[in-house]
Amino acid sequence: MQTLAAVARDAGAHAVIHNPFATRTKGEMFTQAAELVGPAPAARLLSSTHSCAHTGHRSHRIPVRTHCGVCFGCLLRRASFRAAALDDSTDYLHARHDENLNTYLHGKSVEPSLRTFLARGLRPADITTLNLPPDYPTRQAYELCRRGIAELELLYP
């Protein structure tokens, strides 16, 4: 967002760009949506959004807007629904239990890496590798990551 703000400023814009969600996890944002409009409408709305990072579904005659369920975007999405205690009506390919799809998804899944990371745990050194804005406190980033990781752990009770 800082780059976008710099481009806008260089183009002569005088507005300040601010991310009101910079200190929230995705699950916390989902919870806020449920508080604002109610759990059922929030669940319907959020289930209609798109988070999947994979676009190779065409080779299986599957629309690209279909979620794989195993890329990081999908795992974060699934964890966020759980953290907010919202019903997730997203159609995930991994839930179809189709052998051809399972083979396709196996090579795309980040679940093994995510499980390894969750077992290892967050280290302060992990925060130093982030490209944080200069005005974003390191401690705040650590706490945000810690809460986000707690949400991801909900996928593997």
mmCIF file with all atom_site columns, N, CA, C and O in Angstrom, residues 98-130:
data_model
loop_
_atom_site.group_PDB
_atom_site.id
_atom_site.type_symbol
_atom_site.label_atom_id
_atom_site.label_alt_id
_atom_site.label_comp_id
_atom_site.label_asym_id
_atom_site.label_entity_id
_atom_site.label_seq_id
_atom_site.pdbx_PDB_ins_code
_atom_site.Cartn_x
_atom_site.Cartn_y
_atom_site.Cartn_z
_atom_site.occupancy
_atom_site.B_iso_or_equiv
_atom_site.pdbx_formal_charge
_atom_site.auth_seq_id
_atom_site.auth_comp_id
_atom_site.auth_asym_id
_atom_site.auth_atom_id
_atom_site.pdbx_PDB_model_num
ATOM 1   N N  . ASP A 1 98  ? -12.010 -36.712 -5.612  1.00 0.00 ? 98  ASP A N  1
ATOM 2   C CA . ASP A 1 98  ? -11.881 -37.281 -6.951  1.00 0.00 ? 98  ASP A CA 1
ATOM 3   C C  . ASP A 1 98  ? -10.405 -37.617 -7.160  1.00 0.00 ? 98  ASP A C  1
ATOM 4   O O  . ASP A 1 98  ? -9.534  -36.778 -6.958  1.00 0.00 ? 98  ASP A O  1
ATOM 5   N N  . GLU A 1 99  ? -10.111 -38.847 -7.553  1.00 0.00 ? 99  GLU A N  1
ATOM 6   C CA . GLU A 1 99  ? -8.719  -39.300 -7.674  1.00 0.00 ? 99  GLU A CA 1
ATOM 7   C C  . GLU A 1 99  ? -7.909  -38.437 -8.630  1.00 0.00 ? 99  GLU A C  1
ATOM 8   O O  . GLU A 1 99  ? -6.760  -38.087 -8.356  1.00 0.00 ? 99  GLU A O  1
ATOM 9   N N  . ASN A 1 100 ? -8.493  -38.076 -9.783  1.00 0.00 ? 100 ASN A N  1
ATOM 10  C CA . ASN A 1 100 ? -7.782  -37.228 -10.743 1.00 0.00 ? 100 ASN A CA 1
ATOM 11  C C  . ASN A 1 100 ? -7.496  -35.848 -10.150 1.00 0.00 ? 100 ASN A C  1
ATOM 12  O O  . ASN A 1 100 ? -6.407  -35.307 -10.331 1.00 0.00 ? 100 ASN A O  1
ATOM 13  N N  . LEU A 1 101 ? -8.473  -35.302 -9.448  1.00 0.00 ? 101 LEU A N  1
ATOM 14  C CA . LEU A 1 101 ? -8.266  -34.000 -8.810  1.00 0.00 ? 101 LEU A CA 1
ATOM 15  C C  . LEU A 1 101 ? -7.241  -34.096 -7.694  1.00 0.00 ? 101 LEU A C  1
ATOM 16  O O  . LEU A 1 101 ? -6.421  -33.194 -7.518  1.00 0.00 ? 101 LEU A O  1
ATOM 17  N N  . ASN A 1 102 ? -7.282  -35.180 -6.931  1.00 0.00 ? 102 ASN A N  1
ATOM 18  C CA . ASN A 1 102 ? -6.317  -35.352 -5.844  1.00 0.00 ? 102 ASN A CA 1
ATOM 19  C C  . ASN A 1 102 ? -4.880  -35.385 -6.386  1.00 0.00 ? 102 ASN A C  1
ATOM 20  O O  . ASN A 1 102 ? -3.977  -34.811 -5.780  1.00 0.00 ? 102 ASN A O  1
ATOM 21  N N  . THR A 1 103 ? -4.689  -36.031 -7.524  1.00 0.00 ? 103 THR A N  1
ATOM 22  C CA . THR A 1 103 ? -3.362  -36.072 -8.149  1.00 0.00 ? 103 THR A CA 1
ATOM 23  C C  . THR A 1 103 ? -2.959  -34.668 -8.585  1.00 0.00 ? 103 THR A C  1
ATOM 24  O O  . THR A 1 103 ? -1.824  -34.237 -8.355  1.00 0.00 ? 103 THR A O  1
ATOM 25  N N  . TYR A 1 104 ? -3.878  -33.960 -9.200  1.00 0.00 ? 104 TYR A N  1
ATOM 26  C CA . TYR A 1 104 ? -3.640  -32.575 -9.644  1.00 0.00 ? 104 TYR A CA 1
ATOM 27  C C  . TYR A 1 104 ? -3.296  -31.680 -8.453  1.00 0.00 ? 104 TYR A C  1
ATOM 28  O O  . TYR A 1 104 ? -2.348  -30.909 -8.492  1.00 0.00 ? 104 TYR A O  1
ATOM 29  N N  . LEU A 1 105 ? -4.045  -31.809 -7.367  1.00 0.00 ? 105 LEU A N  1
ATOM 30  C CA . LEU A 1 105 ? -3.855  -30.944 -6.204  1.00 0.00 ? 105 LEU A CA 1
ATOM 31  C C  . LEU A 1 105 ? -2.622  -31.307 -5.383  1.00 0.00 ? 105 LEU A C  1
ATOM 32  O O  . LEU A 1 105 ? -2.051  -30.444 -4.717  1.00 0.00 ? 105 LEU A O  1
ATOM 33  N N  . HIS A 1 106 ? -2.208  -32.559 -5.423  1.00 0.00 ? 106 HIS A N  1
ATOM 34  C CA . HIS A 1 106 ? -1.074  -33.004 -4.615  1.00 0.00 ? 106 HIS A CA 1
ATOM 35  C C  . HIS A 1 106 ? 0.168   -32.141 -4.868  1.00 0.00 ? 106 HIS A C  1
ATOM 36  O O  . HIS A 1 106 ? 0.852   -31.727 -3.925  1.00 0.00 ? 106 HIS A O  1
ATOM 37  N N  . GLY A 1 107 ? 0.443   -31.861 -6.117  1.00 0.00 ? 107 GLY A N  1
ATOM 38  C CA . GLY A 1 107 ? 1.612   -31.059 -6.459  1.00 0.00 ? 107 GLY A CA 1
ATOM 39  C C  . GLY A 1 107 ? 1.453   -29.586 -6.155  1.00 0.00 ? 107 GLY A C  1
ATOM 40  O O  . GLY A 1 107 ? 2.430   -28.845 -6.129  1.00 0.00 ? 107 GLY A O  1
ATOM 41  N N  . LYS A 1 108 ? 0.255   -29.153 -5.929  1.00 0.00 ? 108 LYS A N  1
ATOM 42  C CA . LYS A 1 108 ? -0.009  -27.741 -5.665  1.00 0.00 ? 108 LYS A CA 1
ATOM 43  C C  . LYS A 1 108 ? -0.168  -27.426 -4.188  1.00 0.00 ? 108 LYS A C  1
ATOM 44  O O  . LYS A 1 108 ? -0.142  -26.280 -3.783  1.00 0.00 ? 108 LYS A O  1
ATOM 45  N N  . SER A 1 109 ? -0.320  -28.444 -3.386  1.00 0.00 ? 109 SER A N  1
ATOM 46  C CA . SER A 1 109 ? -0.632  -28.243 -1.972  1.00 0.00 ? 109 SER A CA 1
ATOM 47  C C  . SER A 1 109 ? 0.552   -27.686 -1.186  1.00 0.00 ? 109 SER A C  1
ATOM 48  O O  . SER A 1 109 ? 1.676   -28.165 -1.305  1.00 0.00 ? 109 SER A O  1
ATOM 49  N N  . VAL A 1 110 ? 0.263   -26.693 -0.349  1.00 0.00 ? 110 VAL A N  1
ATOM 50  C CA . VAL A 1 110 ? 1.278   -26.171 0.574   1.00 0.00 ? 110 VAL A CA 1
ATOM 51  C C  . VAL A 1 110 ? 1.019   -26.699 1.984   1.00 0.00 ? 110 VAL A C  1
ATOM 52  O O  . VAL A 1 110 ? 1.700   -26.290 2.929   1.00 0.00 ? 110 VAL A O  1
ATOM 53  N N  . GLU A 1 111 ? 0.069   -27.622 2.115   1.00 0.00 ? 111 GLU A N  1
ATOM 54  C CA . GLU A 1 111 ? -0.238  -28.162 3.439   1.00 0.00 ? 111 GLU A CA 1
ATOM 55  C C  . GLU A 1 111 ? 0.967   -28.797 4.135   1.00 0.00 ? 111 GLU A C  1
ATOM 56  O O  . GLU A 1 111 ? 1.179   -28.527 5.323   1.00 0.00 ? 111 GLU A O  1
ATOM 57  N N  . PRO A 1 112 ? 1.789   -29.605 3.462   1.00 0.00 ? 112 PRO A N  1
ATOM 58  C CA . PRO A 1 112 ? 2.950   -30.164 4.170   1.00 0.00 ? 112 PRO A CA 1
ATOM 59  C C  . PRO A 1 112 ? 3.884   -29.072 4.715   1.00 0.00 ? 112 PRO A C  1
ATOM 60  O O  . PRO A 1 112 ? 4.347   -29.155 5.853   1.00 0.00 ? 112 PRO A O  1
ATOM 61  N N  . SER A 1 113 ? 4.126   -28.055 3.909   1.00 0.00 ? 113 SER A N  1
ATOM 62  C CA . SER A 1 113 ? 4.985   -26.953 4.366   1.00 0.00 ? 113 SER A CA 1
ATOM 63  C C  . SER A 1 113 ? 4.341   -26.186 5.508   1.00 0.00 ? 113 SER A C  1
ATOM 64  O O  . SER A 1 113 ? 5.028   -25.791 6.461   1.00 0.00 ? 113 SER A O  1
ATOM 65  N N  . LEU A 1 114 ? 3.039   -25.977 5.422   1.00 0.00 ? 114 LEU A N  1
ATOM 66  C CA . LEU A 1 114 ? 2.342   -25.263 6.488   1.00 0.00 ? 114 LEU A CA 1
ATOM 67  C C  . LEU A 1 114 ? 2.394   -26.063 7.784   1.00 0.00 ? 114 LEU A C  1
ATOM 68  O O  . LEU A 1 114 ? 2.674   -25.506 8.851   1.00 0.00 ? 114 LEU A O  1
ATOM 69  N N  . ARG A 1 115 ? 2.163   -27.352 7.706   1.00 0.00 ? 115 ARG A N  1
ATOM 70  C CA . ARG A 1 115 ? 2.234   -28.192 8.913   1.00 0.00 ? 115 ARG A CA 1
ATOM 71  C C  . ARG A 1 115 ? 3.631   -28.153 9.533   1.00 0.00 ? 115 ARG A C  1
ATOM 72  O O  . ARG A 1 115 ? 3.770   -28.090 10.752  1.00 0.00 ? 115 ARG A O  1
ATOM 73  N N  . THR A 1 116 ? 4.662   -28.179 8.696   1.00 0.00 ? 116 THR A N  1
ATOM 74  C CA . THR A 1 116 ? 6.036   -28.098 9.191   1.00 0.00 ? 116 THR A CA 1
ATOM 75  C C  . THR A 1 116 ? 6.267   -26.770 9.891   1.00 0.00 ? 116 THR A C  1
ATOM 76  O O  . THR A 1 116 ? 6.843   -26.710 10.983  1.00 0.00 ? 116 THR A O  1
ATOM 77  N N  . PHE A 1 117 ? 5.795   -25.692 9.280   1.00 0.00 ? 117 PHE A N  1
ATOM 78  C CA . PHE A 1 117 ? 5.948   -24.373 9.886   1.00 0.00 ? 117 PHE A CA 1
ATOM 79  C C  . PHE A 1 117 ? 5.197   -24.283 11.215  1.00 0.00 ? 117 PHE A C  1
ATOM 80  O O  . PHE A 1 117 ? 5.731   -23.784 12.205  1.00 0.00 ? 117 PHE A O  1
ATOM 81  N N  . LEU A 1 118 ? 3.979   -24.788 11.248  1.00 0.00 ? 118 LEU A N  1
ATOM 82  C CA . LEU A 1 118 ? 3.191   -24.728 12.484  1.00 0.00 ? 118 LEU A CA 1
ATOM 83  C C  . LEU A 1 118 ? 3.845   -25.552 13.589  1.00 0.00 ? 118 LEU A C  1
ATOM 84  O O  . LEU A 1 118 ? 3.838   -25.148 14.750  1.00 0.00 ? 118 LEU A O  1
ATOM 85  N N  . ALA A 1 119 ? 4.421   -26.688 13.228  1.00 0.00 ? 119 ALA A N  1
ATOM 86  C CA . ALA A 1 119 ? 5.105   -27.516 14.225  1.00 0.00 ? 119 ALA A CA 1
ATOM 87  C C  . ALA A 1 119 ? 6.362   -26.809 14.749  1.00 0.00 ? 119 ALA A C  1
ATOM 88  O O  . ALA A 1 119 ? 6.690   -26.908 15.929  1.00 0.00 ? 119 ALA A O  1
ATOM 89  N N  . ARG A 1 120 ? 7.039   -26.105 13.885  1.00 0.00 ? 120 ARG A N  1
ATOM 90  C CA . ARG A 1 120 ? 8.253   -25.369 14.261  1.00 0.00 ? 120 ARG A CA 1
ATOM 91  C C  . ARG A 1 120 ? 7.923   -24.156 15.113  1.00 0.00 ? 120 ARG A C  1
ATOM 92  O O  . ARG A 1 120 ? 8.608   -23.838 16.061  1.00 0.00 ? 120 ARG A O  1
ATOM 93  N N  . GLY A 1 121 ? 6.848   -23.474 14.746  1.00 0.00 ? 121 GLY A N  1
ATOM 94  C CA . GLY A 1 121 ? 6.452   -22.283 15.487  1.00 0.00 ? 121 GLY A CA 1
ATOM 95  C C  . GLY A 1 121 ? 7.085   -21.018 14.941  1.00 0.00 ? 121 GLY A C  1
ATOM 96  O O  . GLY A 1 121 ? 8.086   -21.049 14.220  1.00 0.00 ? 121 GLY A O  1
ATOM 97  N N  . LEU A 1 122 ? 6.476   -19.910 15.296  1.00 0.00 ? 122 LEU A N  1
ATOM 98  C CA . LEU A 1 122 ? 6.940   -18.589 14.876  1.00 0.00 ? 122 LEU A CA 1
ATOM 99  C C  . LEU A 1 122 ? 8.188   -18.211 15.665  1.00 0.00 ? 122 LEU A C  1
ATOM 100 O O  . LEU A 1 122 ? 8.225   -18.366 16.888  1.00 0.00 ? 122 LEU A O  1
ATOM 101 N N  . ARG A 1 123 ? 9.180   -17.730 14.951  1.00 0.00 ? 123 ARG A N  1
ATOM 102 C CA . ARG A 1 123 ? 10.422  -17.281 15.579  1.00 0.00 ? 123 ARG A CA 1
ATOM 103 C C  . ARG A 1 123 ? 10.563  -15.779 15.358  1.00 0.00 ? 123 ARG A C  1
ATOM 104 O O  . ARG A 1 123 ? 10.175  -15.278 14.291  1.00 0.00 ? 123 ARG A O  1
ATOM 105 N N  . PRO A 1 124 ? 11.131  -15.078 16.303  1.00 0.00 ? 124 PRO A N  1
ATOM 106 C CA . PRO A 1 124 ? 11.337  -13.635 16.090  1.00 0.00 ? 124 PRO A CA 1
ATOM 107 C C  . PRO A 1 124 ? 12.103  -13.339 14.798  1.00 0.00 ? 124 PRO A C  1
ATOM 108 O O  . PRO A 1 124 ? 11.816  -12.353 14.120  1.00 0.00 ? 124 PRO A O  1
ATOM 109 N N  . ALA A 1 125 ? 13.014  -14.223 14.428  1.00 0.00 ? 125 ALA A N  1
ATOM 110 C CA . ALA A 1 125 ? 13.772  -14.013 13.197  1.00 0.00 ? 125 ALA A CA 1
ATOM 111 C C  . ALA A 1 125 ? 12.875  -14.017 11.955  1.00 0.00 ? 125 ALA A C  1
ATOM 112 O O  . ALA A 1 125 ? 13.203  -13.398 10.944  1.00 0.00 ? 125 ALA A O  1
ATOM 113 N N  . ASP A 1 126 ? 11.729  -14.730 12.041  1.00 0.00 ? 126 ASP A N  1
ATOM 114 C CA . ASP A 1 126 ? 10.803  -14.747 10.907  1.00 0.00 ? 126 ASP A CA 1
ATOM 115 C C  . ASP A 1 126 ? 10.293  -13.341 10.600  1.00 0.00 ? 126 ASP A C  1
ATOM 116 O O  . ASP A 1 126 ? 10.067  -12.998 9.434   1.00 0.00 ? 126 ASP A O  1
ATOM 117 N N  . ILE A 1 127 ? 10.125  -12.545 11.624  1.00 0.00 ? 127 ILE A N  1
ATOM 118 C CA . ILE A 1 127 ? 9.603   -11.179 11.449  1.00 0.00 ? 127 ILE A CA 1
ATOM 119 C C  . ILE A 1 127 ? 10.625  -10.313 10.733  1.00 0.00 ? 127 ILE A C  1
ATOM 120 O O  . ILE A 1 127 ? 10.263  -9.441  9.948   1.00 0.00 ? 127 ILE A O  1
ATOM 121 N N  . THR A 1 128 ? 11.894  -10.565 10.966  1.00 0.00 ? 128 THR A N  1
ATOM 122 C CA . THR A 1 128 ? 12.924  -9.737  10.330  1.00 0.00 ? 128 THR A CA 1
ATOM 123 C C  . THR A 1 128 ? 12.981  -9.944  8.827   1.00 0.00 ? 128 THR A C  1
ATOM 124 O O  . THR A 1 128 ? 13.525  -9.097  8.116   1.00 0.00 ? 128 THR A O  1
ATOM 125 N N  . THR A 1 129 ? 12.437  -11.047 8.331   1.00 0.00 ? 129 THR A N  1
ATOM 126 C CA . THR A 1 129 ? 12.439  -11.292 6.886   1.00 0.00 ? 129 THR A CA 1
ATOM 127 C C  . THR A 1 129 ? 11.278  -10.596 6.182   1.00 0.00 ? 129 THR A C  1
ATOM 128 O O  . THR A 1 129 ? 11.249  -10.552 4.955   1.00 0.00 ? 129 THR A O  1
ATOM 129 N N  . LEU A 1 130 ? 10.334  -10.067 6.940   1.00 0.00 ? 130 LEU A N  1
ATOM 130 C CA . LEU A 1 130 ? 9.183   -9.385  6.347   1.00 0.00 ? 130 LEU A CA 1
ATOM 131 C C  . LEU A 1 130 ? 9.590   -8.003  5.850   1.00 0.00 ? 130 LEU A C  1
ATOM 132 O O  . LEU A 1 130 ? 10.434  -7.339  6.445   1.00 0.00 ? 130 LEU A O  1
#
